[in-house]
């Protein structure tokens, strides 16, 4: 095990009291770095949610709905554990983070309304709404991962009233009240309600719905957004493949596997491709990873580790910029065809170093897959990607104190792999 020499007494200037993580890239056994980072990021989100009602109503907003939201938030924060649980959910946390810098007043209003409805629905599902909440401006849908529900508001719904355990839809025909528990049975579930989450593991779901406003924003030149798409495969096949990938991680990187359960709530399918794999994650959407399905289990396992690692680094960047020159100038990337800011190169190295550790561990125990020449060639390629990326970041990055700790860890692992005598490939048989 490569041990850290970084002191844990340093604190982020951006978040007083937050201790610098020493092993956020490849966790040591018993590490709490990922948990500490996530907890601090959630504390920031909680503070932002608590402050939202203090803002004046936006132009065009309902003062009554704004006041009702304030009462809901006041009541919610009498149960700090419940509040923390809700902001951890990507269905709520993503909307909250998107509200930091809306691009237009209309977008700010739409996000505010979506957040109100989403929070009211989640509390209604939990039976924890302190008072009924009536909303006249509704998003297209509200979701609950734990309840496995998606409520897509009918086109003629002019308002909805949320109660603990119930939802009342208001239409020109009158009011219709639905018991949420009744939606668990198909025969009592209306056509505007779905159960869109499939179990991968007890802690992780395959999501066939998504309320991320940035879902179709795509930075990769080979992709056009992240629309939900099973790629002609069944949800069962997706879940089985992802389960196998997670089992492989659990066997060879058990501490990192435990971190995945801590961070990730849902995996969103975005197509099938047997030639290449494209995955994605978003700074604002901590708890979600987007994946294409690929027939090679190692490719899928790499993608899970890669996007989960982005979630960890995104949570850290919630607390500290990490690099003072993160977004300019641009540099050649070892993994992308387009020039990238150092932020992007850092994301790549931070994600590929634990992938290298997986290949190393599988090789060390003589895993059958590691006996393949293709496996060892891929391992060699990953080490080359990591070294090239680390050289770009370490040579050009101007880190903050928190960023220095992260770069020191990357440097240690780069030195470690540079000193090892791994075969470039195994002989063909």
Coordinates of C-alpha atoms in Angstrom, one line a residue:
X1 CA 0.0 0.0 0.0
X2 CA 1.2 3.4 -0.9
X3 CA 0.9 5.5 2.2
X4 CA 0.4 9.3 2.3
X5 CA 2.9 11.7 3.8
X6 CA 0.5 14.6 3.6
X7 CA -0.5 16.2 6.9
X8 CA -4.3 16.1 7.6
X9 CA -4.1 19.3 9.7
X10 CA -4.4 21.6 6.7
X11 CA -7.8 23.1 6.2
X12 CA -9.4 24.5 3.0
X13 CA -9.5 28.2 2.9
X14 CA -12.8 28.0 1.1
X15 CA -14.5 25.8 3.8
X16 CA -13.1 26.4 7.3
X17 CA -12.9 23.2 9.3
X18 CA -12.7 21.0 6.2
X19 CA -9.6 18.8 6.4
X20 CA -7.5 18.2 3.3
X21 CA -8.1 14.6 2.0
X22 CA -5.0 12.5 1.7
X23 CA -6.2 9.6 -0.4
X24 CA -9.2 10.7 -2.5
X25 CA -7.8 9.1 -5.7
X26 CA -7.1 5.5 -4.5
X27 CA -8.4 5.1 -0.9
X28 CA -6.3 3.4 1.7
X29 CA -8.0 0.7 3.7
X30 CA -10.2 2.3 6.4
X31 CA -10.1 5.7 4.6
X32 CA -12.7 8.3 5.4
X33 CA -11.6 10.8 2.8
X34 CA -14.5 10.3 0.5
X35 CA -17.0 10.4 3.3
X36 CA -15.4 13.6 4.7
X37 CA -15.5 15.3 1.3
X38 CA -19.1 14.2 0.6
X39 CA -20.3 15.3 4.1
X40 CA -18.7 18.7 3.6
X41 CA -20.2 19.1 0.1
X42 CA -23.6 18.2 1.5
X43 CA -23.2 20.8 4.3
X44 CA -22.7 23.4 1.6
X45 CA -25.9 22.2 -0.1
X46 CA -27.9 22.2 3.1
X47 CA -26.8 25.8 3.8
X48 CA -27.9 26.9 0.3
X49 CA -31.3 25.2 0.8
X50 CA -31.8 26.8 4.1
X51 CA -31.1 30.3 2.6
X52 CA -33.4 29.9 -0.4
X53 CA -36.6 31.1 1.2
X54 CA -34.8 34.3 2.4
X55 CA -34.5 35.4 -1.2
X56 CA -37.3 37.7 -2.5
X57 CA -39.8 36.0 -4.9
X58 CA -38.6 36.0 -8.5
X59 CA -40.5 38.0 -11.1
X60 CA -43.5 36.1 -12.1
X61 CA -43.4 33.8 -9.1
X62 CA -46.3 33.2 -6.7
X63 CA -45.9 34.8 -3.4
X64 CA -48.2 32.3 -1.8
X65 CA -46.0 29.4 -3.1
X66 CA -42.9 31.2 -2.0
X67 CA -44.2 31.6 1.5
X68 CA -45.4 27.9 1.6
X69 CA -41.9 26.8 0.5
X70 CA -40.4 28.9 3.4
X71 CA -42.7 27.2 5.9
X72 CA -41.7 23.7 4.5
X73 CA -38.0 24.5 4.7
X74 CA -38.4 25.8 8.3
X75 CA -40.2 22.6 9.3
X76 CA -37.7 20.4 7.4
X77 CA -34.7 21.8 9.3
X78 CA -36.2 20.8 12.6
X79 CA -35.1 17.3 11.5
X80 CA -31.5 17.8 10.3
X81 CA -31.1 14.2 9.4
X82 CA -34.0 14.2 7.1
X83 CA -32.8 17.5 5.4
X84 CA -29.4 15.9 4.9
X85 CA -30.9 12.8 3.4
X86 CA -32.9 14.8 0.9
X87 CA -30.1 17.0 -0.4
X88 CA -28.0 13.9 -0.9
X89 CA -30.5 12.7 -3.4
X90 CA -29.5 13.8 -7.0
X91 CA -33.2 14.5 -7.8
X92 CA -33.0 17.4 -5.3
X93 CA -29.3 18.3 -5.0
X94 CA -28.9 18.7 -8.8
X95 CA -31.7 21.3 -9.0
X96 CA -30.3 23.1 -6.0
X97 CA -26.8 23.4 -7.5
X98 CA -28.2 24.5 -10.9
X99 CA -29.9 27.3 -9.1
X100 CA -26.5 28.9 -8.2
X101 CA -26.0 30.3 -11.7
X102 CA -29.1 30.2 -13.8
X103 CA -28.5 31.5 -17.3
X104 CA -31.8 33.5 -17.5
X105 CA -34.5 34.7 -15.2
X106 CA -36.9 32.3 -16.8
X107 CA -34.5 29.4 -16.1
X108 CA -34.2 30.5 -12.5
X109 CA -38.0 30.5 -12.1
X110 CA -38.4 27.1 -13.7
X111 CA -35.6 25.6 -11.5
X112 CA -37.2 27.1 -8.4
X113 CA -40.6 25.7 -9.3
X114 CA -39.1 22.3 -10.1
X115 CA -37.3 22.2 -6.8
X116 CA -40.4 23.1 -4.8
X117 CA -42.4 20.4 -6.5
X118 CA -39.6 17.8 -6.1
X119 CA -39.1 18.5 -2.4
X120 CA -42.9 18.4 -1.8
X121 CA -43.2 15.1 -3.6
X122 CA -40.3 13.5 -1.8
X123 CA -41.7 14.6 1.6
X124 CA -45.2 13.4 0.6
X125 CA -43.7 10.0 -0.2
X126 CA -42.1 9.9 3.2
X127 CA -45.2 11.0 4.9
X128 CA -43.2 13.9 6.3
X129 CA -45.0 17.0 5.0
X130 CA -45.8 19.3 7.9
X131 CA -48.8 20.8 6.0
X132 CA -50.4 20.5 2.6
X133 CA -48.5 22.3 -0.2
X134 CA -50.4 23.5 -3.3
X135 CA -48.4 24.4 -6.4
X136 CA -49.9 25.9 -9.5
X137 CA -46.8 25.9 -11.7
X138 CA -45.7 22.4 -12.2
X139 CA -42.6 20.8 -13.8
X140 CA -43.2 17.9 -16.3
X141 CA -42.5 15.3 -13.6
X142 CA -41.4 14.7 -10.0
X143 CA -39.4 11.7 -9.0
X144 CA -38.5 9.6 -5.9
X145 CA -35.7 7.1 -6.1
X146 CA -36.4 5.4 -2.7
X147 CA -40.1 5.2 -3.5
X148 CA -39.4 4.0 -7.1
X149 CA -41.9 6.5 -8.5
X150 CA -42.2 9.0 -11.3
X151 CA -45.3 11.2 -11.4
X152 CA -45.7 12.8 -14.8
X153 CA -48.3 15.5 -14.4
X154 CA -51.2 15.1 -16.9
X155 CA -51.5 17.9 -19.5
X156 CA -54.8 19.1 -18.0
X157 CA -53.5 19.4 -14.5
X158 CA -53.6 23.0 -13.5
X159 CA -52.2 22.5 -10.0
X160 CA -51.3 19.8 -7.5
X161 CA -51.7 19.6 -3.8
X162 CA -49.2 17.5 -1.9
X163 CA -50.0 16.0 1.5
X164 CA -48.2 13.4 3.6
X165 CA -48.9 10.2 1.8
X166 CA -51.2 11.7 -0.9
X167 CA -51.2 13.8 -4.0
X168 CA -54.3 15.7 -5.2
X169 CA -54.4 16.7 -8.9
X170 CA -56.5 19.7 -9.8
X171 CA -58.0 19.7 -13.3
X172 CA -60.9 21.3 -15.1
X173 CA -62.9 18.2 -14.1
X174 CA -62.3 18.8 -10.4
X175 CA -60.0 17.3 -7.8
X176 CA -58.6 13.7 -7.8
X177 CA -56.7 12.6 -4.6
X178 CA -54.4 9.6 -4.9
X179 CA -52.8 7.6 -2.1
X180 CA -49.1 7.2 -2.8
X181 CA -48.9 3.8 -1.2
X182 CA -51.6 2.5 -3.6
X183 CA -49.2 3.2 -6.5
X184 CA -47.1 0.2 -5.4
X185 CA -49.6 -2.1 -7.1
X186 CA -50.0 -2.0 -10.9
X187 CA -53.8 -2.3 -10.9
X188 CA -54.1 0.8 -8.7
X189 CA -51.5 2.9 -10.5
X190 CA -52.7 5.5 -12.9
X191 CA -51.1 5.8 -16.4
X192 CA -49.3 9.0 -15.4
X193 CA -47.4 7.2 -12.6
X194 CA -44.4 4.9 -13.4
X195 CA -42.0 2.8 -11.3
X196 CA -38.9 3.7 -13.3
X197 CA -36.0 2.5 -11.2
X198 CA -34.5 -1.0 -11.4
X199 CA -32.4 -2.5 -8.7
X200 CA -28.8 -3.1 -9.5
X201 CA -27.8 -3.6 -5.9
X202 CA -29.7 -2.8 -2.7
X203 CA -28.1 0.7 -2.8
X204 CA -28.0 1.4 -6.5
X205 CA -30.6 1.9 -9.2
X206 CA -30.8 1.9 -12.9
X207 CA -32.8 5.0 -13.7
X208 CA -35.2 5.1 -16.6
X209 CA -36.1 8.7 -15.8
X210 CA -34.0 11.8 -15.1
X211 CA -34.7 15.4 -13.9
X212 CA -31.2 16.7 -14.4
X213 CA -31.7 20.0 -16.3
X214 CA -28.2 19.6 -17.8
X215 CA -28.8 16.1 -19.2
X216 CA -28.5 17.2 -22.8
X217 CA -25.5 19.4 -22.3
X218 CA -22.5 17.6 -23.6
X219 CA -18.8 18.6 -23.5
X220 CA -17.5 15.5 -25.3
X221 CA -17.1 16.0 -29.1
X222 CA -18.3 12.4 -29.9
X223 CA -21.6 12.7 -28.0
X224 CA -24.8 14.6 -28.3
X225 CA -26.1 14.7 -24.7
X226 CA -27.3 11.9 -22.4
X227 CA -30.8 11.0 -23.4
X228 CA -32.0 7.9 -21.7
X229 CA -31.6 4.9 -24.0
X230 CA -31.4 1.2 -23.2
X231 CA -29.8 0.7 -26.7
X232 CA -32.2 -2.2 -27.5
X233 CA -31.1 -4.1 -24.5
X234 CA -33.3 -5.0 -21.6
X235 CA -33.1 -3.3 -18.2
X236 CA -32.3 -6.8 -16.7
X237 CA -29.2 -7.1 -19.0
X238 CA -28.1 -3.6 -18.0
X239 CA -28.5 -4.4 -14.3
X240 CA -26.7 -7.8 -14.6
X241 CA -23.7 -6.3 -16.4
X242 CA -23.4 -3.4 -13.9
X243 CA -23.7 -5.9 -11.0
X244 CA -20.9 -7.9 -12.5
X245 CA -18.7 -4.8 -12.8
X246 CA -19.4 -3.8 -9.2
X247 CA -18.6 -7.3 -8.0
X248 CA -15.3 -7.1 -9.7
X249 CA -14.5 -3.8 -8.0
X250 CA -15.7 -5.2 -4.7
X251 CA -13.3 -8.2 -5.0
X252 CA -10.2 -6.2 -5.9
X253 CA -10.8 -2.6 -4.7
X254 CA -13.2 -3.2 -1.7
X255 CA -12.7 0.2 -0.1
X256 CA -13.4 2.0 -3.3
X257 CA -16.5 -0.2 -3.9
X258 CA -17.8 0.9 -0.5
X259 CA -17.3 4.5 -1.5
X260 CA -19.5 3.9 -4.6
X261 CA -22.4 3.0 -2.4
X262 CA -21.8 6.1 -0.3
X263 CA -21.9 8.5 -3.3
X264 CA -23.9 7.0 -6.2
X265 CA -27.7 6.7 -6.1
X266 CA -28.4 6.0 -9.8
X267 CA -26.8 4.9 -13.0
X268 CA -28.5 6.3 -16.2
X269 CA -28.4 4.2 -19.4
X270 CA -27.5 6.3 -22.5
X271 CA -27.2 3.6 -25.3
X272 CA -25.3 0.6 -26.4
X273 CA -22.2 0.5 -28.5
X274 CA -20.0 -2.5 -29.1
X275 CA -17.1 -0.5 -30.6
X276 CA -16.6 2.3 -28.0
X277 CA -17.8 3.3 -24.6
X278 CA -18.9 6.8 -23.7
X279 CA -19.9 7.8 -20.1
X280 CA -20.5 11.1 -18.4
X281 CA -21.1 12.9 -15.1
X282 CA -21.9 16.4 -14.1
X283 CA -20.4 18.7 -11.5
X284 CA -23.9 19.6 -10.4
X285 CA -25.3 16.1 -10.4
X286 CA -23.4 14.4 -7.6
X287 CA -24.8 10.9 -7.1
X288 CA -25.5 10.1 -10.8
X289 CA -23.4 8.5 -13.5
X290 CA -24.3 8.1 -17.2
X291 CA -23.2 5.1 -19.1
X292 CA -23.4 3.3 -22.4
X293 CA -23.5 -0.5 -22.3
X294 CA -20.6 -2.4 -23.8
X295 CA -20.2 -6.2 -24.2
X296 CA -16.7 -6.2 -22.5
X297 CA -16.9 -6.4 -18.7
X298 CA -13.6 -4.7 -18.2
X299 CA -14.7 -1.7 -20.3
X300 CA -17.9 -1.4 -18.2
X301 CA -15.9 -1.8 -15.0
X302 CA -13.5 0.9 -16.1
X303 CA -16.4 3.2 -16.9
X304 CA -18.0 2.7 -13.4
X305 CA -14.7 3.5 -11.6
X306 CA -14.1 6.4 -14.0
X307 CA -17.4 8.2 -13.5
X308 CA -17.6 7.4 -9.8
X309 CA -14.1 9.1 -9.4
X310 CA -15.5 12.1 -11.2
X311 CA -18.3 12.2 -8.6
X312 CA -15.6 12.3 -5.8
X313 CA -13.6 15.0 -7.5
X314 CA -16.8 17.0 -8.3
X315 CA -17.7 16.9 -4.6
X316 CA -14.2 18.2 -3.7
X317 CA -14.6 21.0 -6.2
X318 CA -17.8 22.0 -4.4
X319 CA -15.5 22.9 -1.5
X320 CA -12.3 24.2 -3.2
X321 CA -11.2 25.1 -6.7
X322 CA -8.2 22.7 -6.5
X323 CA -6.4 24.5 -9.3
X324 CA -5.9 28.2 -9.7
X325 CA -5.5 27.7 -13.5
X326 CA -8.1 25.0 -13.9
X327 CA -9.8 26.3 -17.1
X328 CA -7.2 28.2 -19.0
X329 CA -5.0 27.7 -21.0
X330 CA -5.8 24.5 -22.9
X331 CA -3.5 21.5 -23.1
X332 CA -3.3 18.2 -25.0
X333 CA -5.3 15.5 -23.3
X334 CA -4.1 11.9 -23.2
X335 CA -7.7 10.6 -23.5
X336 CA -9.6 13.2 -25.6
X337 CA -9.1 14.3 -29.2
X338 CA -9.9 17.9 -28.3
X339 CA -7.6 20.3 -26.3
X340 CA -8.6 20.4 -22.6
X341 CA -8.2 22.7 -19.7
X342 CA -6.2 21.3 -16.8
X343 CA -9.5 20.6 -15.0
X344 CA -10.3 18.1 -17.6
X345 CA -6.9 16.5 -17.6
X346 CA -7.0 16.3 -13.8
X347 CA -10.4 14.6 -14.0
X348 CA -8.9 12.0 -16.4
X349 CA -5.9 11.1 -14.3
X350 CA -7.8 11.1 -11.1
X351 CA -10.2 8.6 -12.7
X352 CA -7.6 6.4 -14.5
X353 CA -5.2 5.9 -11.6
X354 CA -7.7 3.7 -9.7
X355 CA -8.5 1.9 -12.9
X356 CA -4.7 1.1 -13.1
X357 CA -4.9 -0.2 -9.5
X358 CA -7.7 -2.5 -10.5
X359 CA -5.7 -4.0 -13.3
X360 CA -2.7 -4.3 -11.0
X361 CA -4.7 -6.1 -8.3
X362 CA -6.2 -8.5 -10.8
X363 CA -2.8 -9.3 -12.3
X364 CA -1.3 -9.9 -8.8
X365 CA -3.8 -12.5 -7.9
X366 CA -3.7 -14.2 -11.2
X367 CA -7.3 -13.4 -12.2
X368 CA -8.2 -15.4 -15.4
X369 CA -9.0 -12.2 -17.3
X370 CA -5.5 -10.9 -16.4
X371 CA -3.9 -13.8 -18.3
X372 CA -5.0 -12.3 -21.6
X373 CA -2.5 -10.4 -23.7
X374 CA -5.2 -7.9 -24.5
X375 CA -5.7 -7.3 -20.7
X376 CA -2.0 -6.6 -20.2
X377 CA -1.8 -4.4 -23.3
X378 CA -4.7 -2.4 -21.9
X379 CA -3.0 -2.2 -18.5
X380 CA 0.1 -0.8 -20.2
X381 CA -1.9 1.7 -22.1
X382 CA -3.7 2.9 -19.0
X383 CA -0.3 3.4 -17.2
X384 CA 0.9 5.4 -20.3
X385 CA -2.3 7.6 -20.2
X386 CA -1.8 8.2 -16.5
X387 CA 1.8 9.2 -16.8
X388 CA 1.2 11.5 -19.7
X389 CA -1.8 13.2 -18.0
X390 CA 0.0 13.4 -14.6
X391 CA 3.0 15.1 -16.4
X392 CA 0.6 17.7 -17.9
X393 CA -1.1 18.4 -14.5
X394 CA 2.0 18.3 -12.3
X395 CA 4.1 20.4 -14.7
X396 CA 1.5 23.1 -15.3
X397 CA -1.0 23.1 -12.4
X398 CA -1.0 25.9 -9.8
X399 CA -2.8 24.1 -7.0
X400 CA -4.5 25.5 -4.0
X401 CA -3.5 24.0 -0.6
X402 CA -6.3 21.4 -1.0
X403 CA -5.2 20.8 -4.6
X404 CA -1.6 20.4 -3.6
X405 CA -2.6 17.4 -1.5
X406 CA -4.5 15.9 -4.4
X407 CA -1.6 16.5 -6.8
X408 CA 0.9 15.0 -4.3
X409 CA -1.2 11.9 -4.2
X410 CA -1.3 11.7 -8.0
X411 CA 2.5 12.2 -8.0
X412 CA 3.0 9.4 -5.6
X413 CA 1.0 7.0 -7.7
X414 CA 2.7 8.1 -10.9
X415 CA 6.1 7.5 -9.3
X416 CA 4.9 4.2 -8.0
X417 CA 3.8 2.9 -11.4
X418 CA 6.9 4.3 -13.0
X419 CA 9.1 2.3 -10.7
X420 CA 7.3 -1.0 -11.2
X421 CA 8.4 -3.7 -13.7
X422 CA 5.1 -4.6 -15.3
X423 CA 5.1 -6.6 -18.6
X424 CA 3.8 -4.6 -21.6
X425 CA 1.8 -7.7 -22.6
X426 CA 1.8 -11.4 -22.1
X427 CA 3.0 -13.7 -24.9
X428 CA 0.3 -15.1 -27.3
X429 CA -0.5 -18.8 -26.8

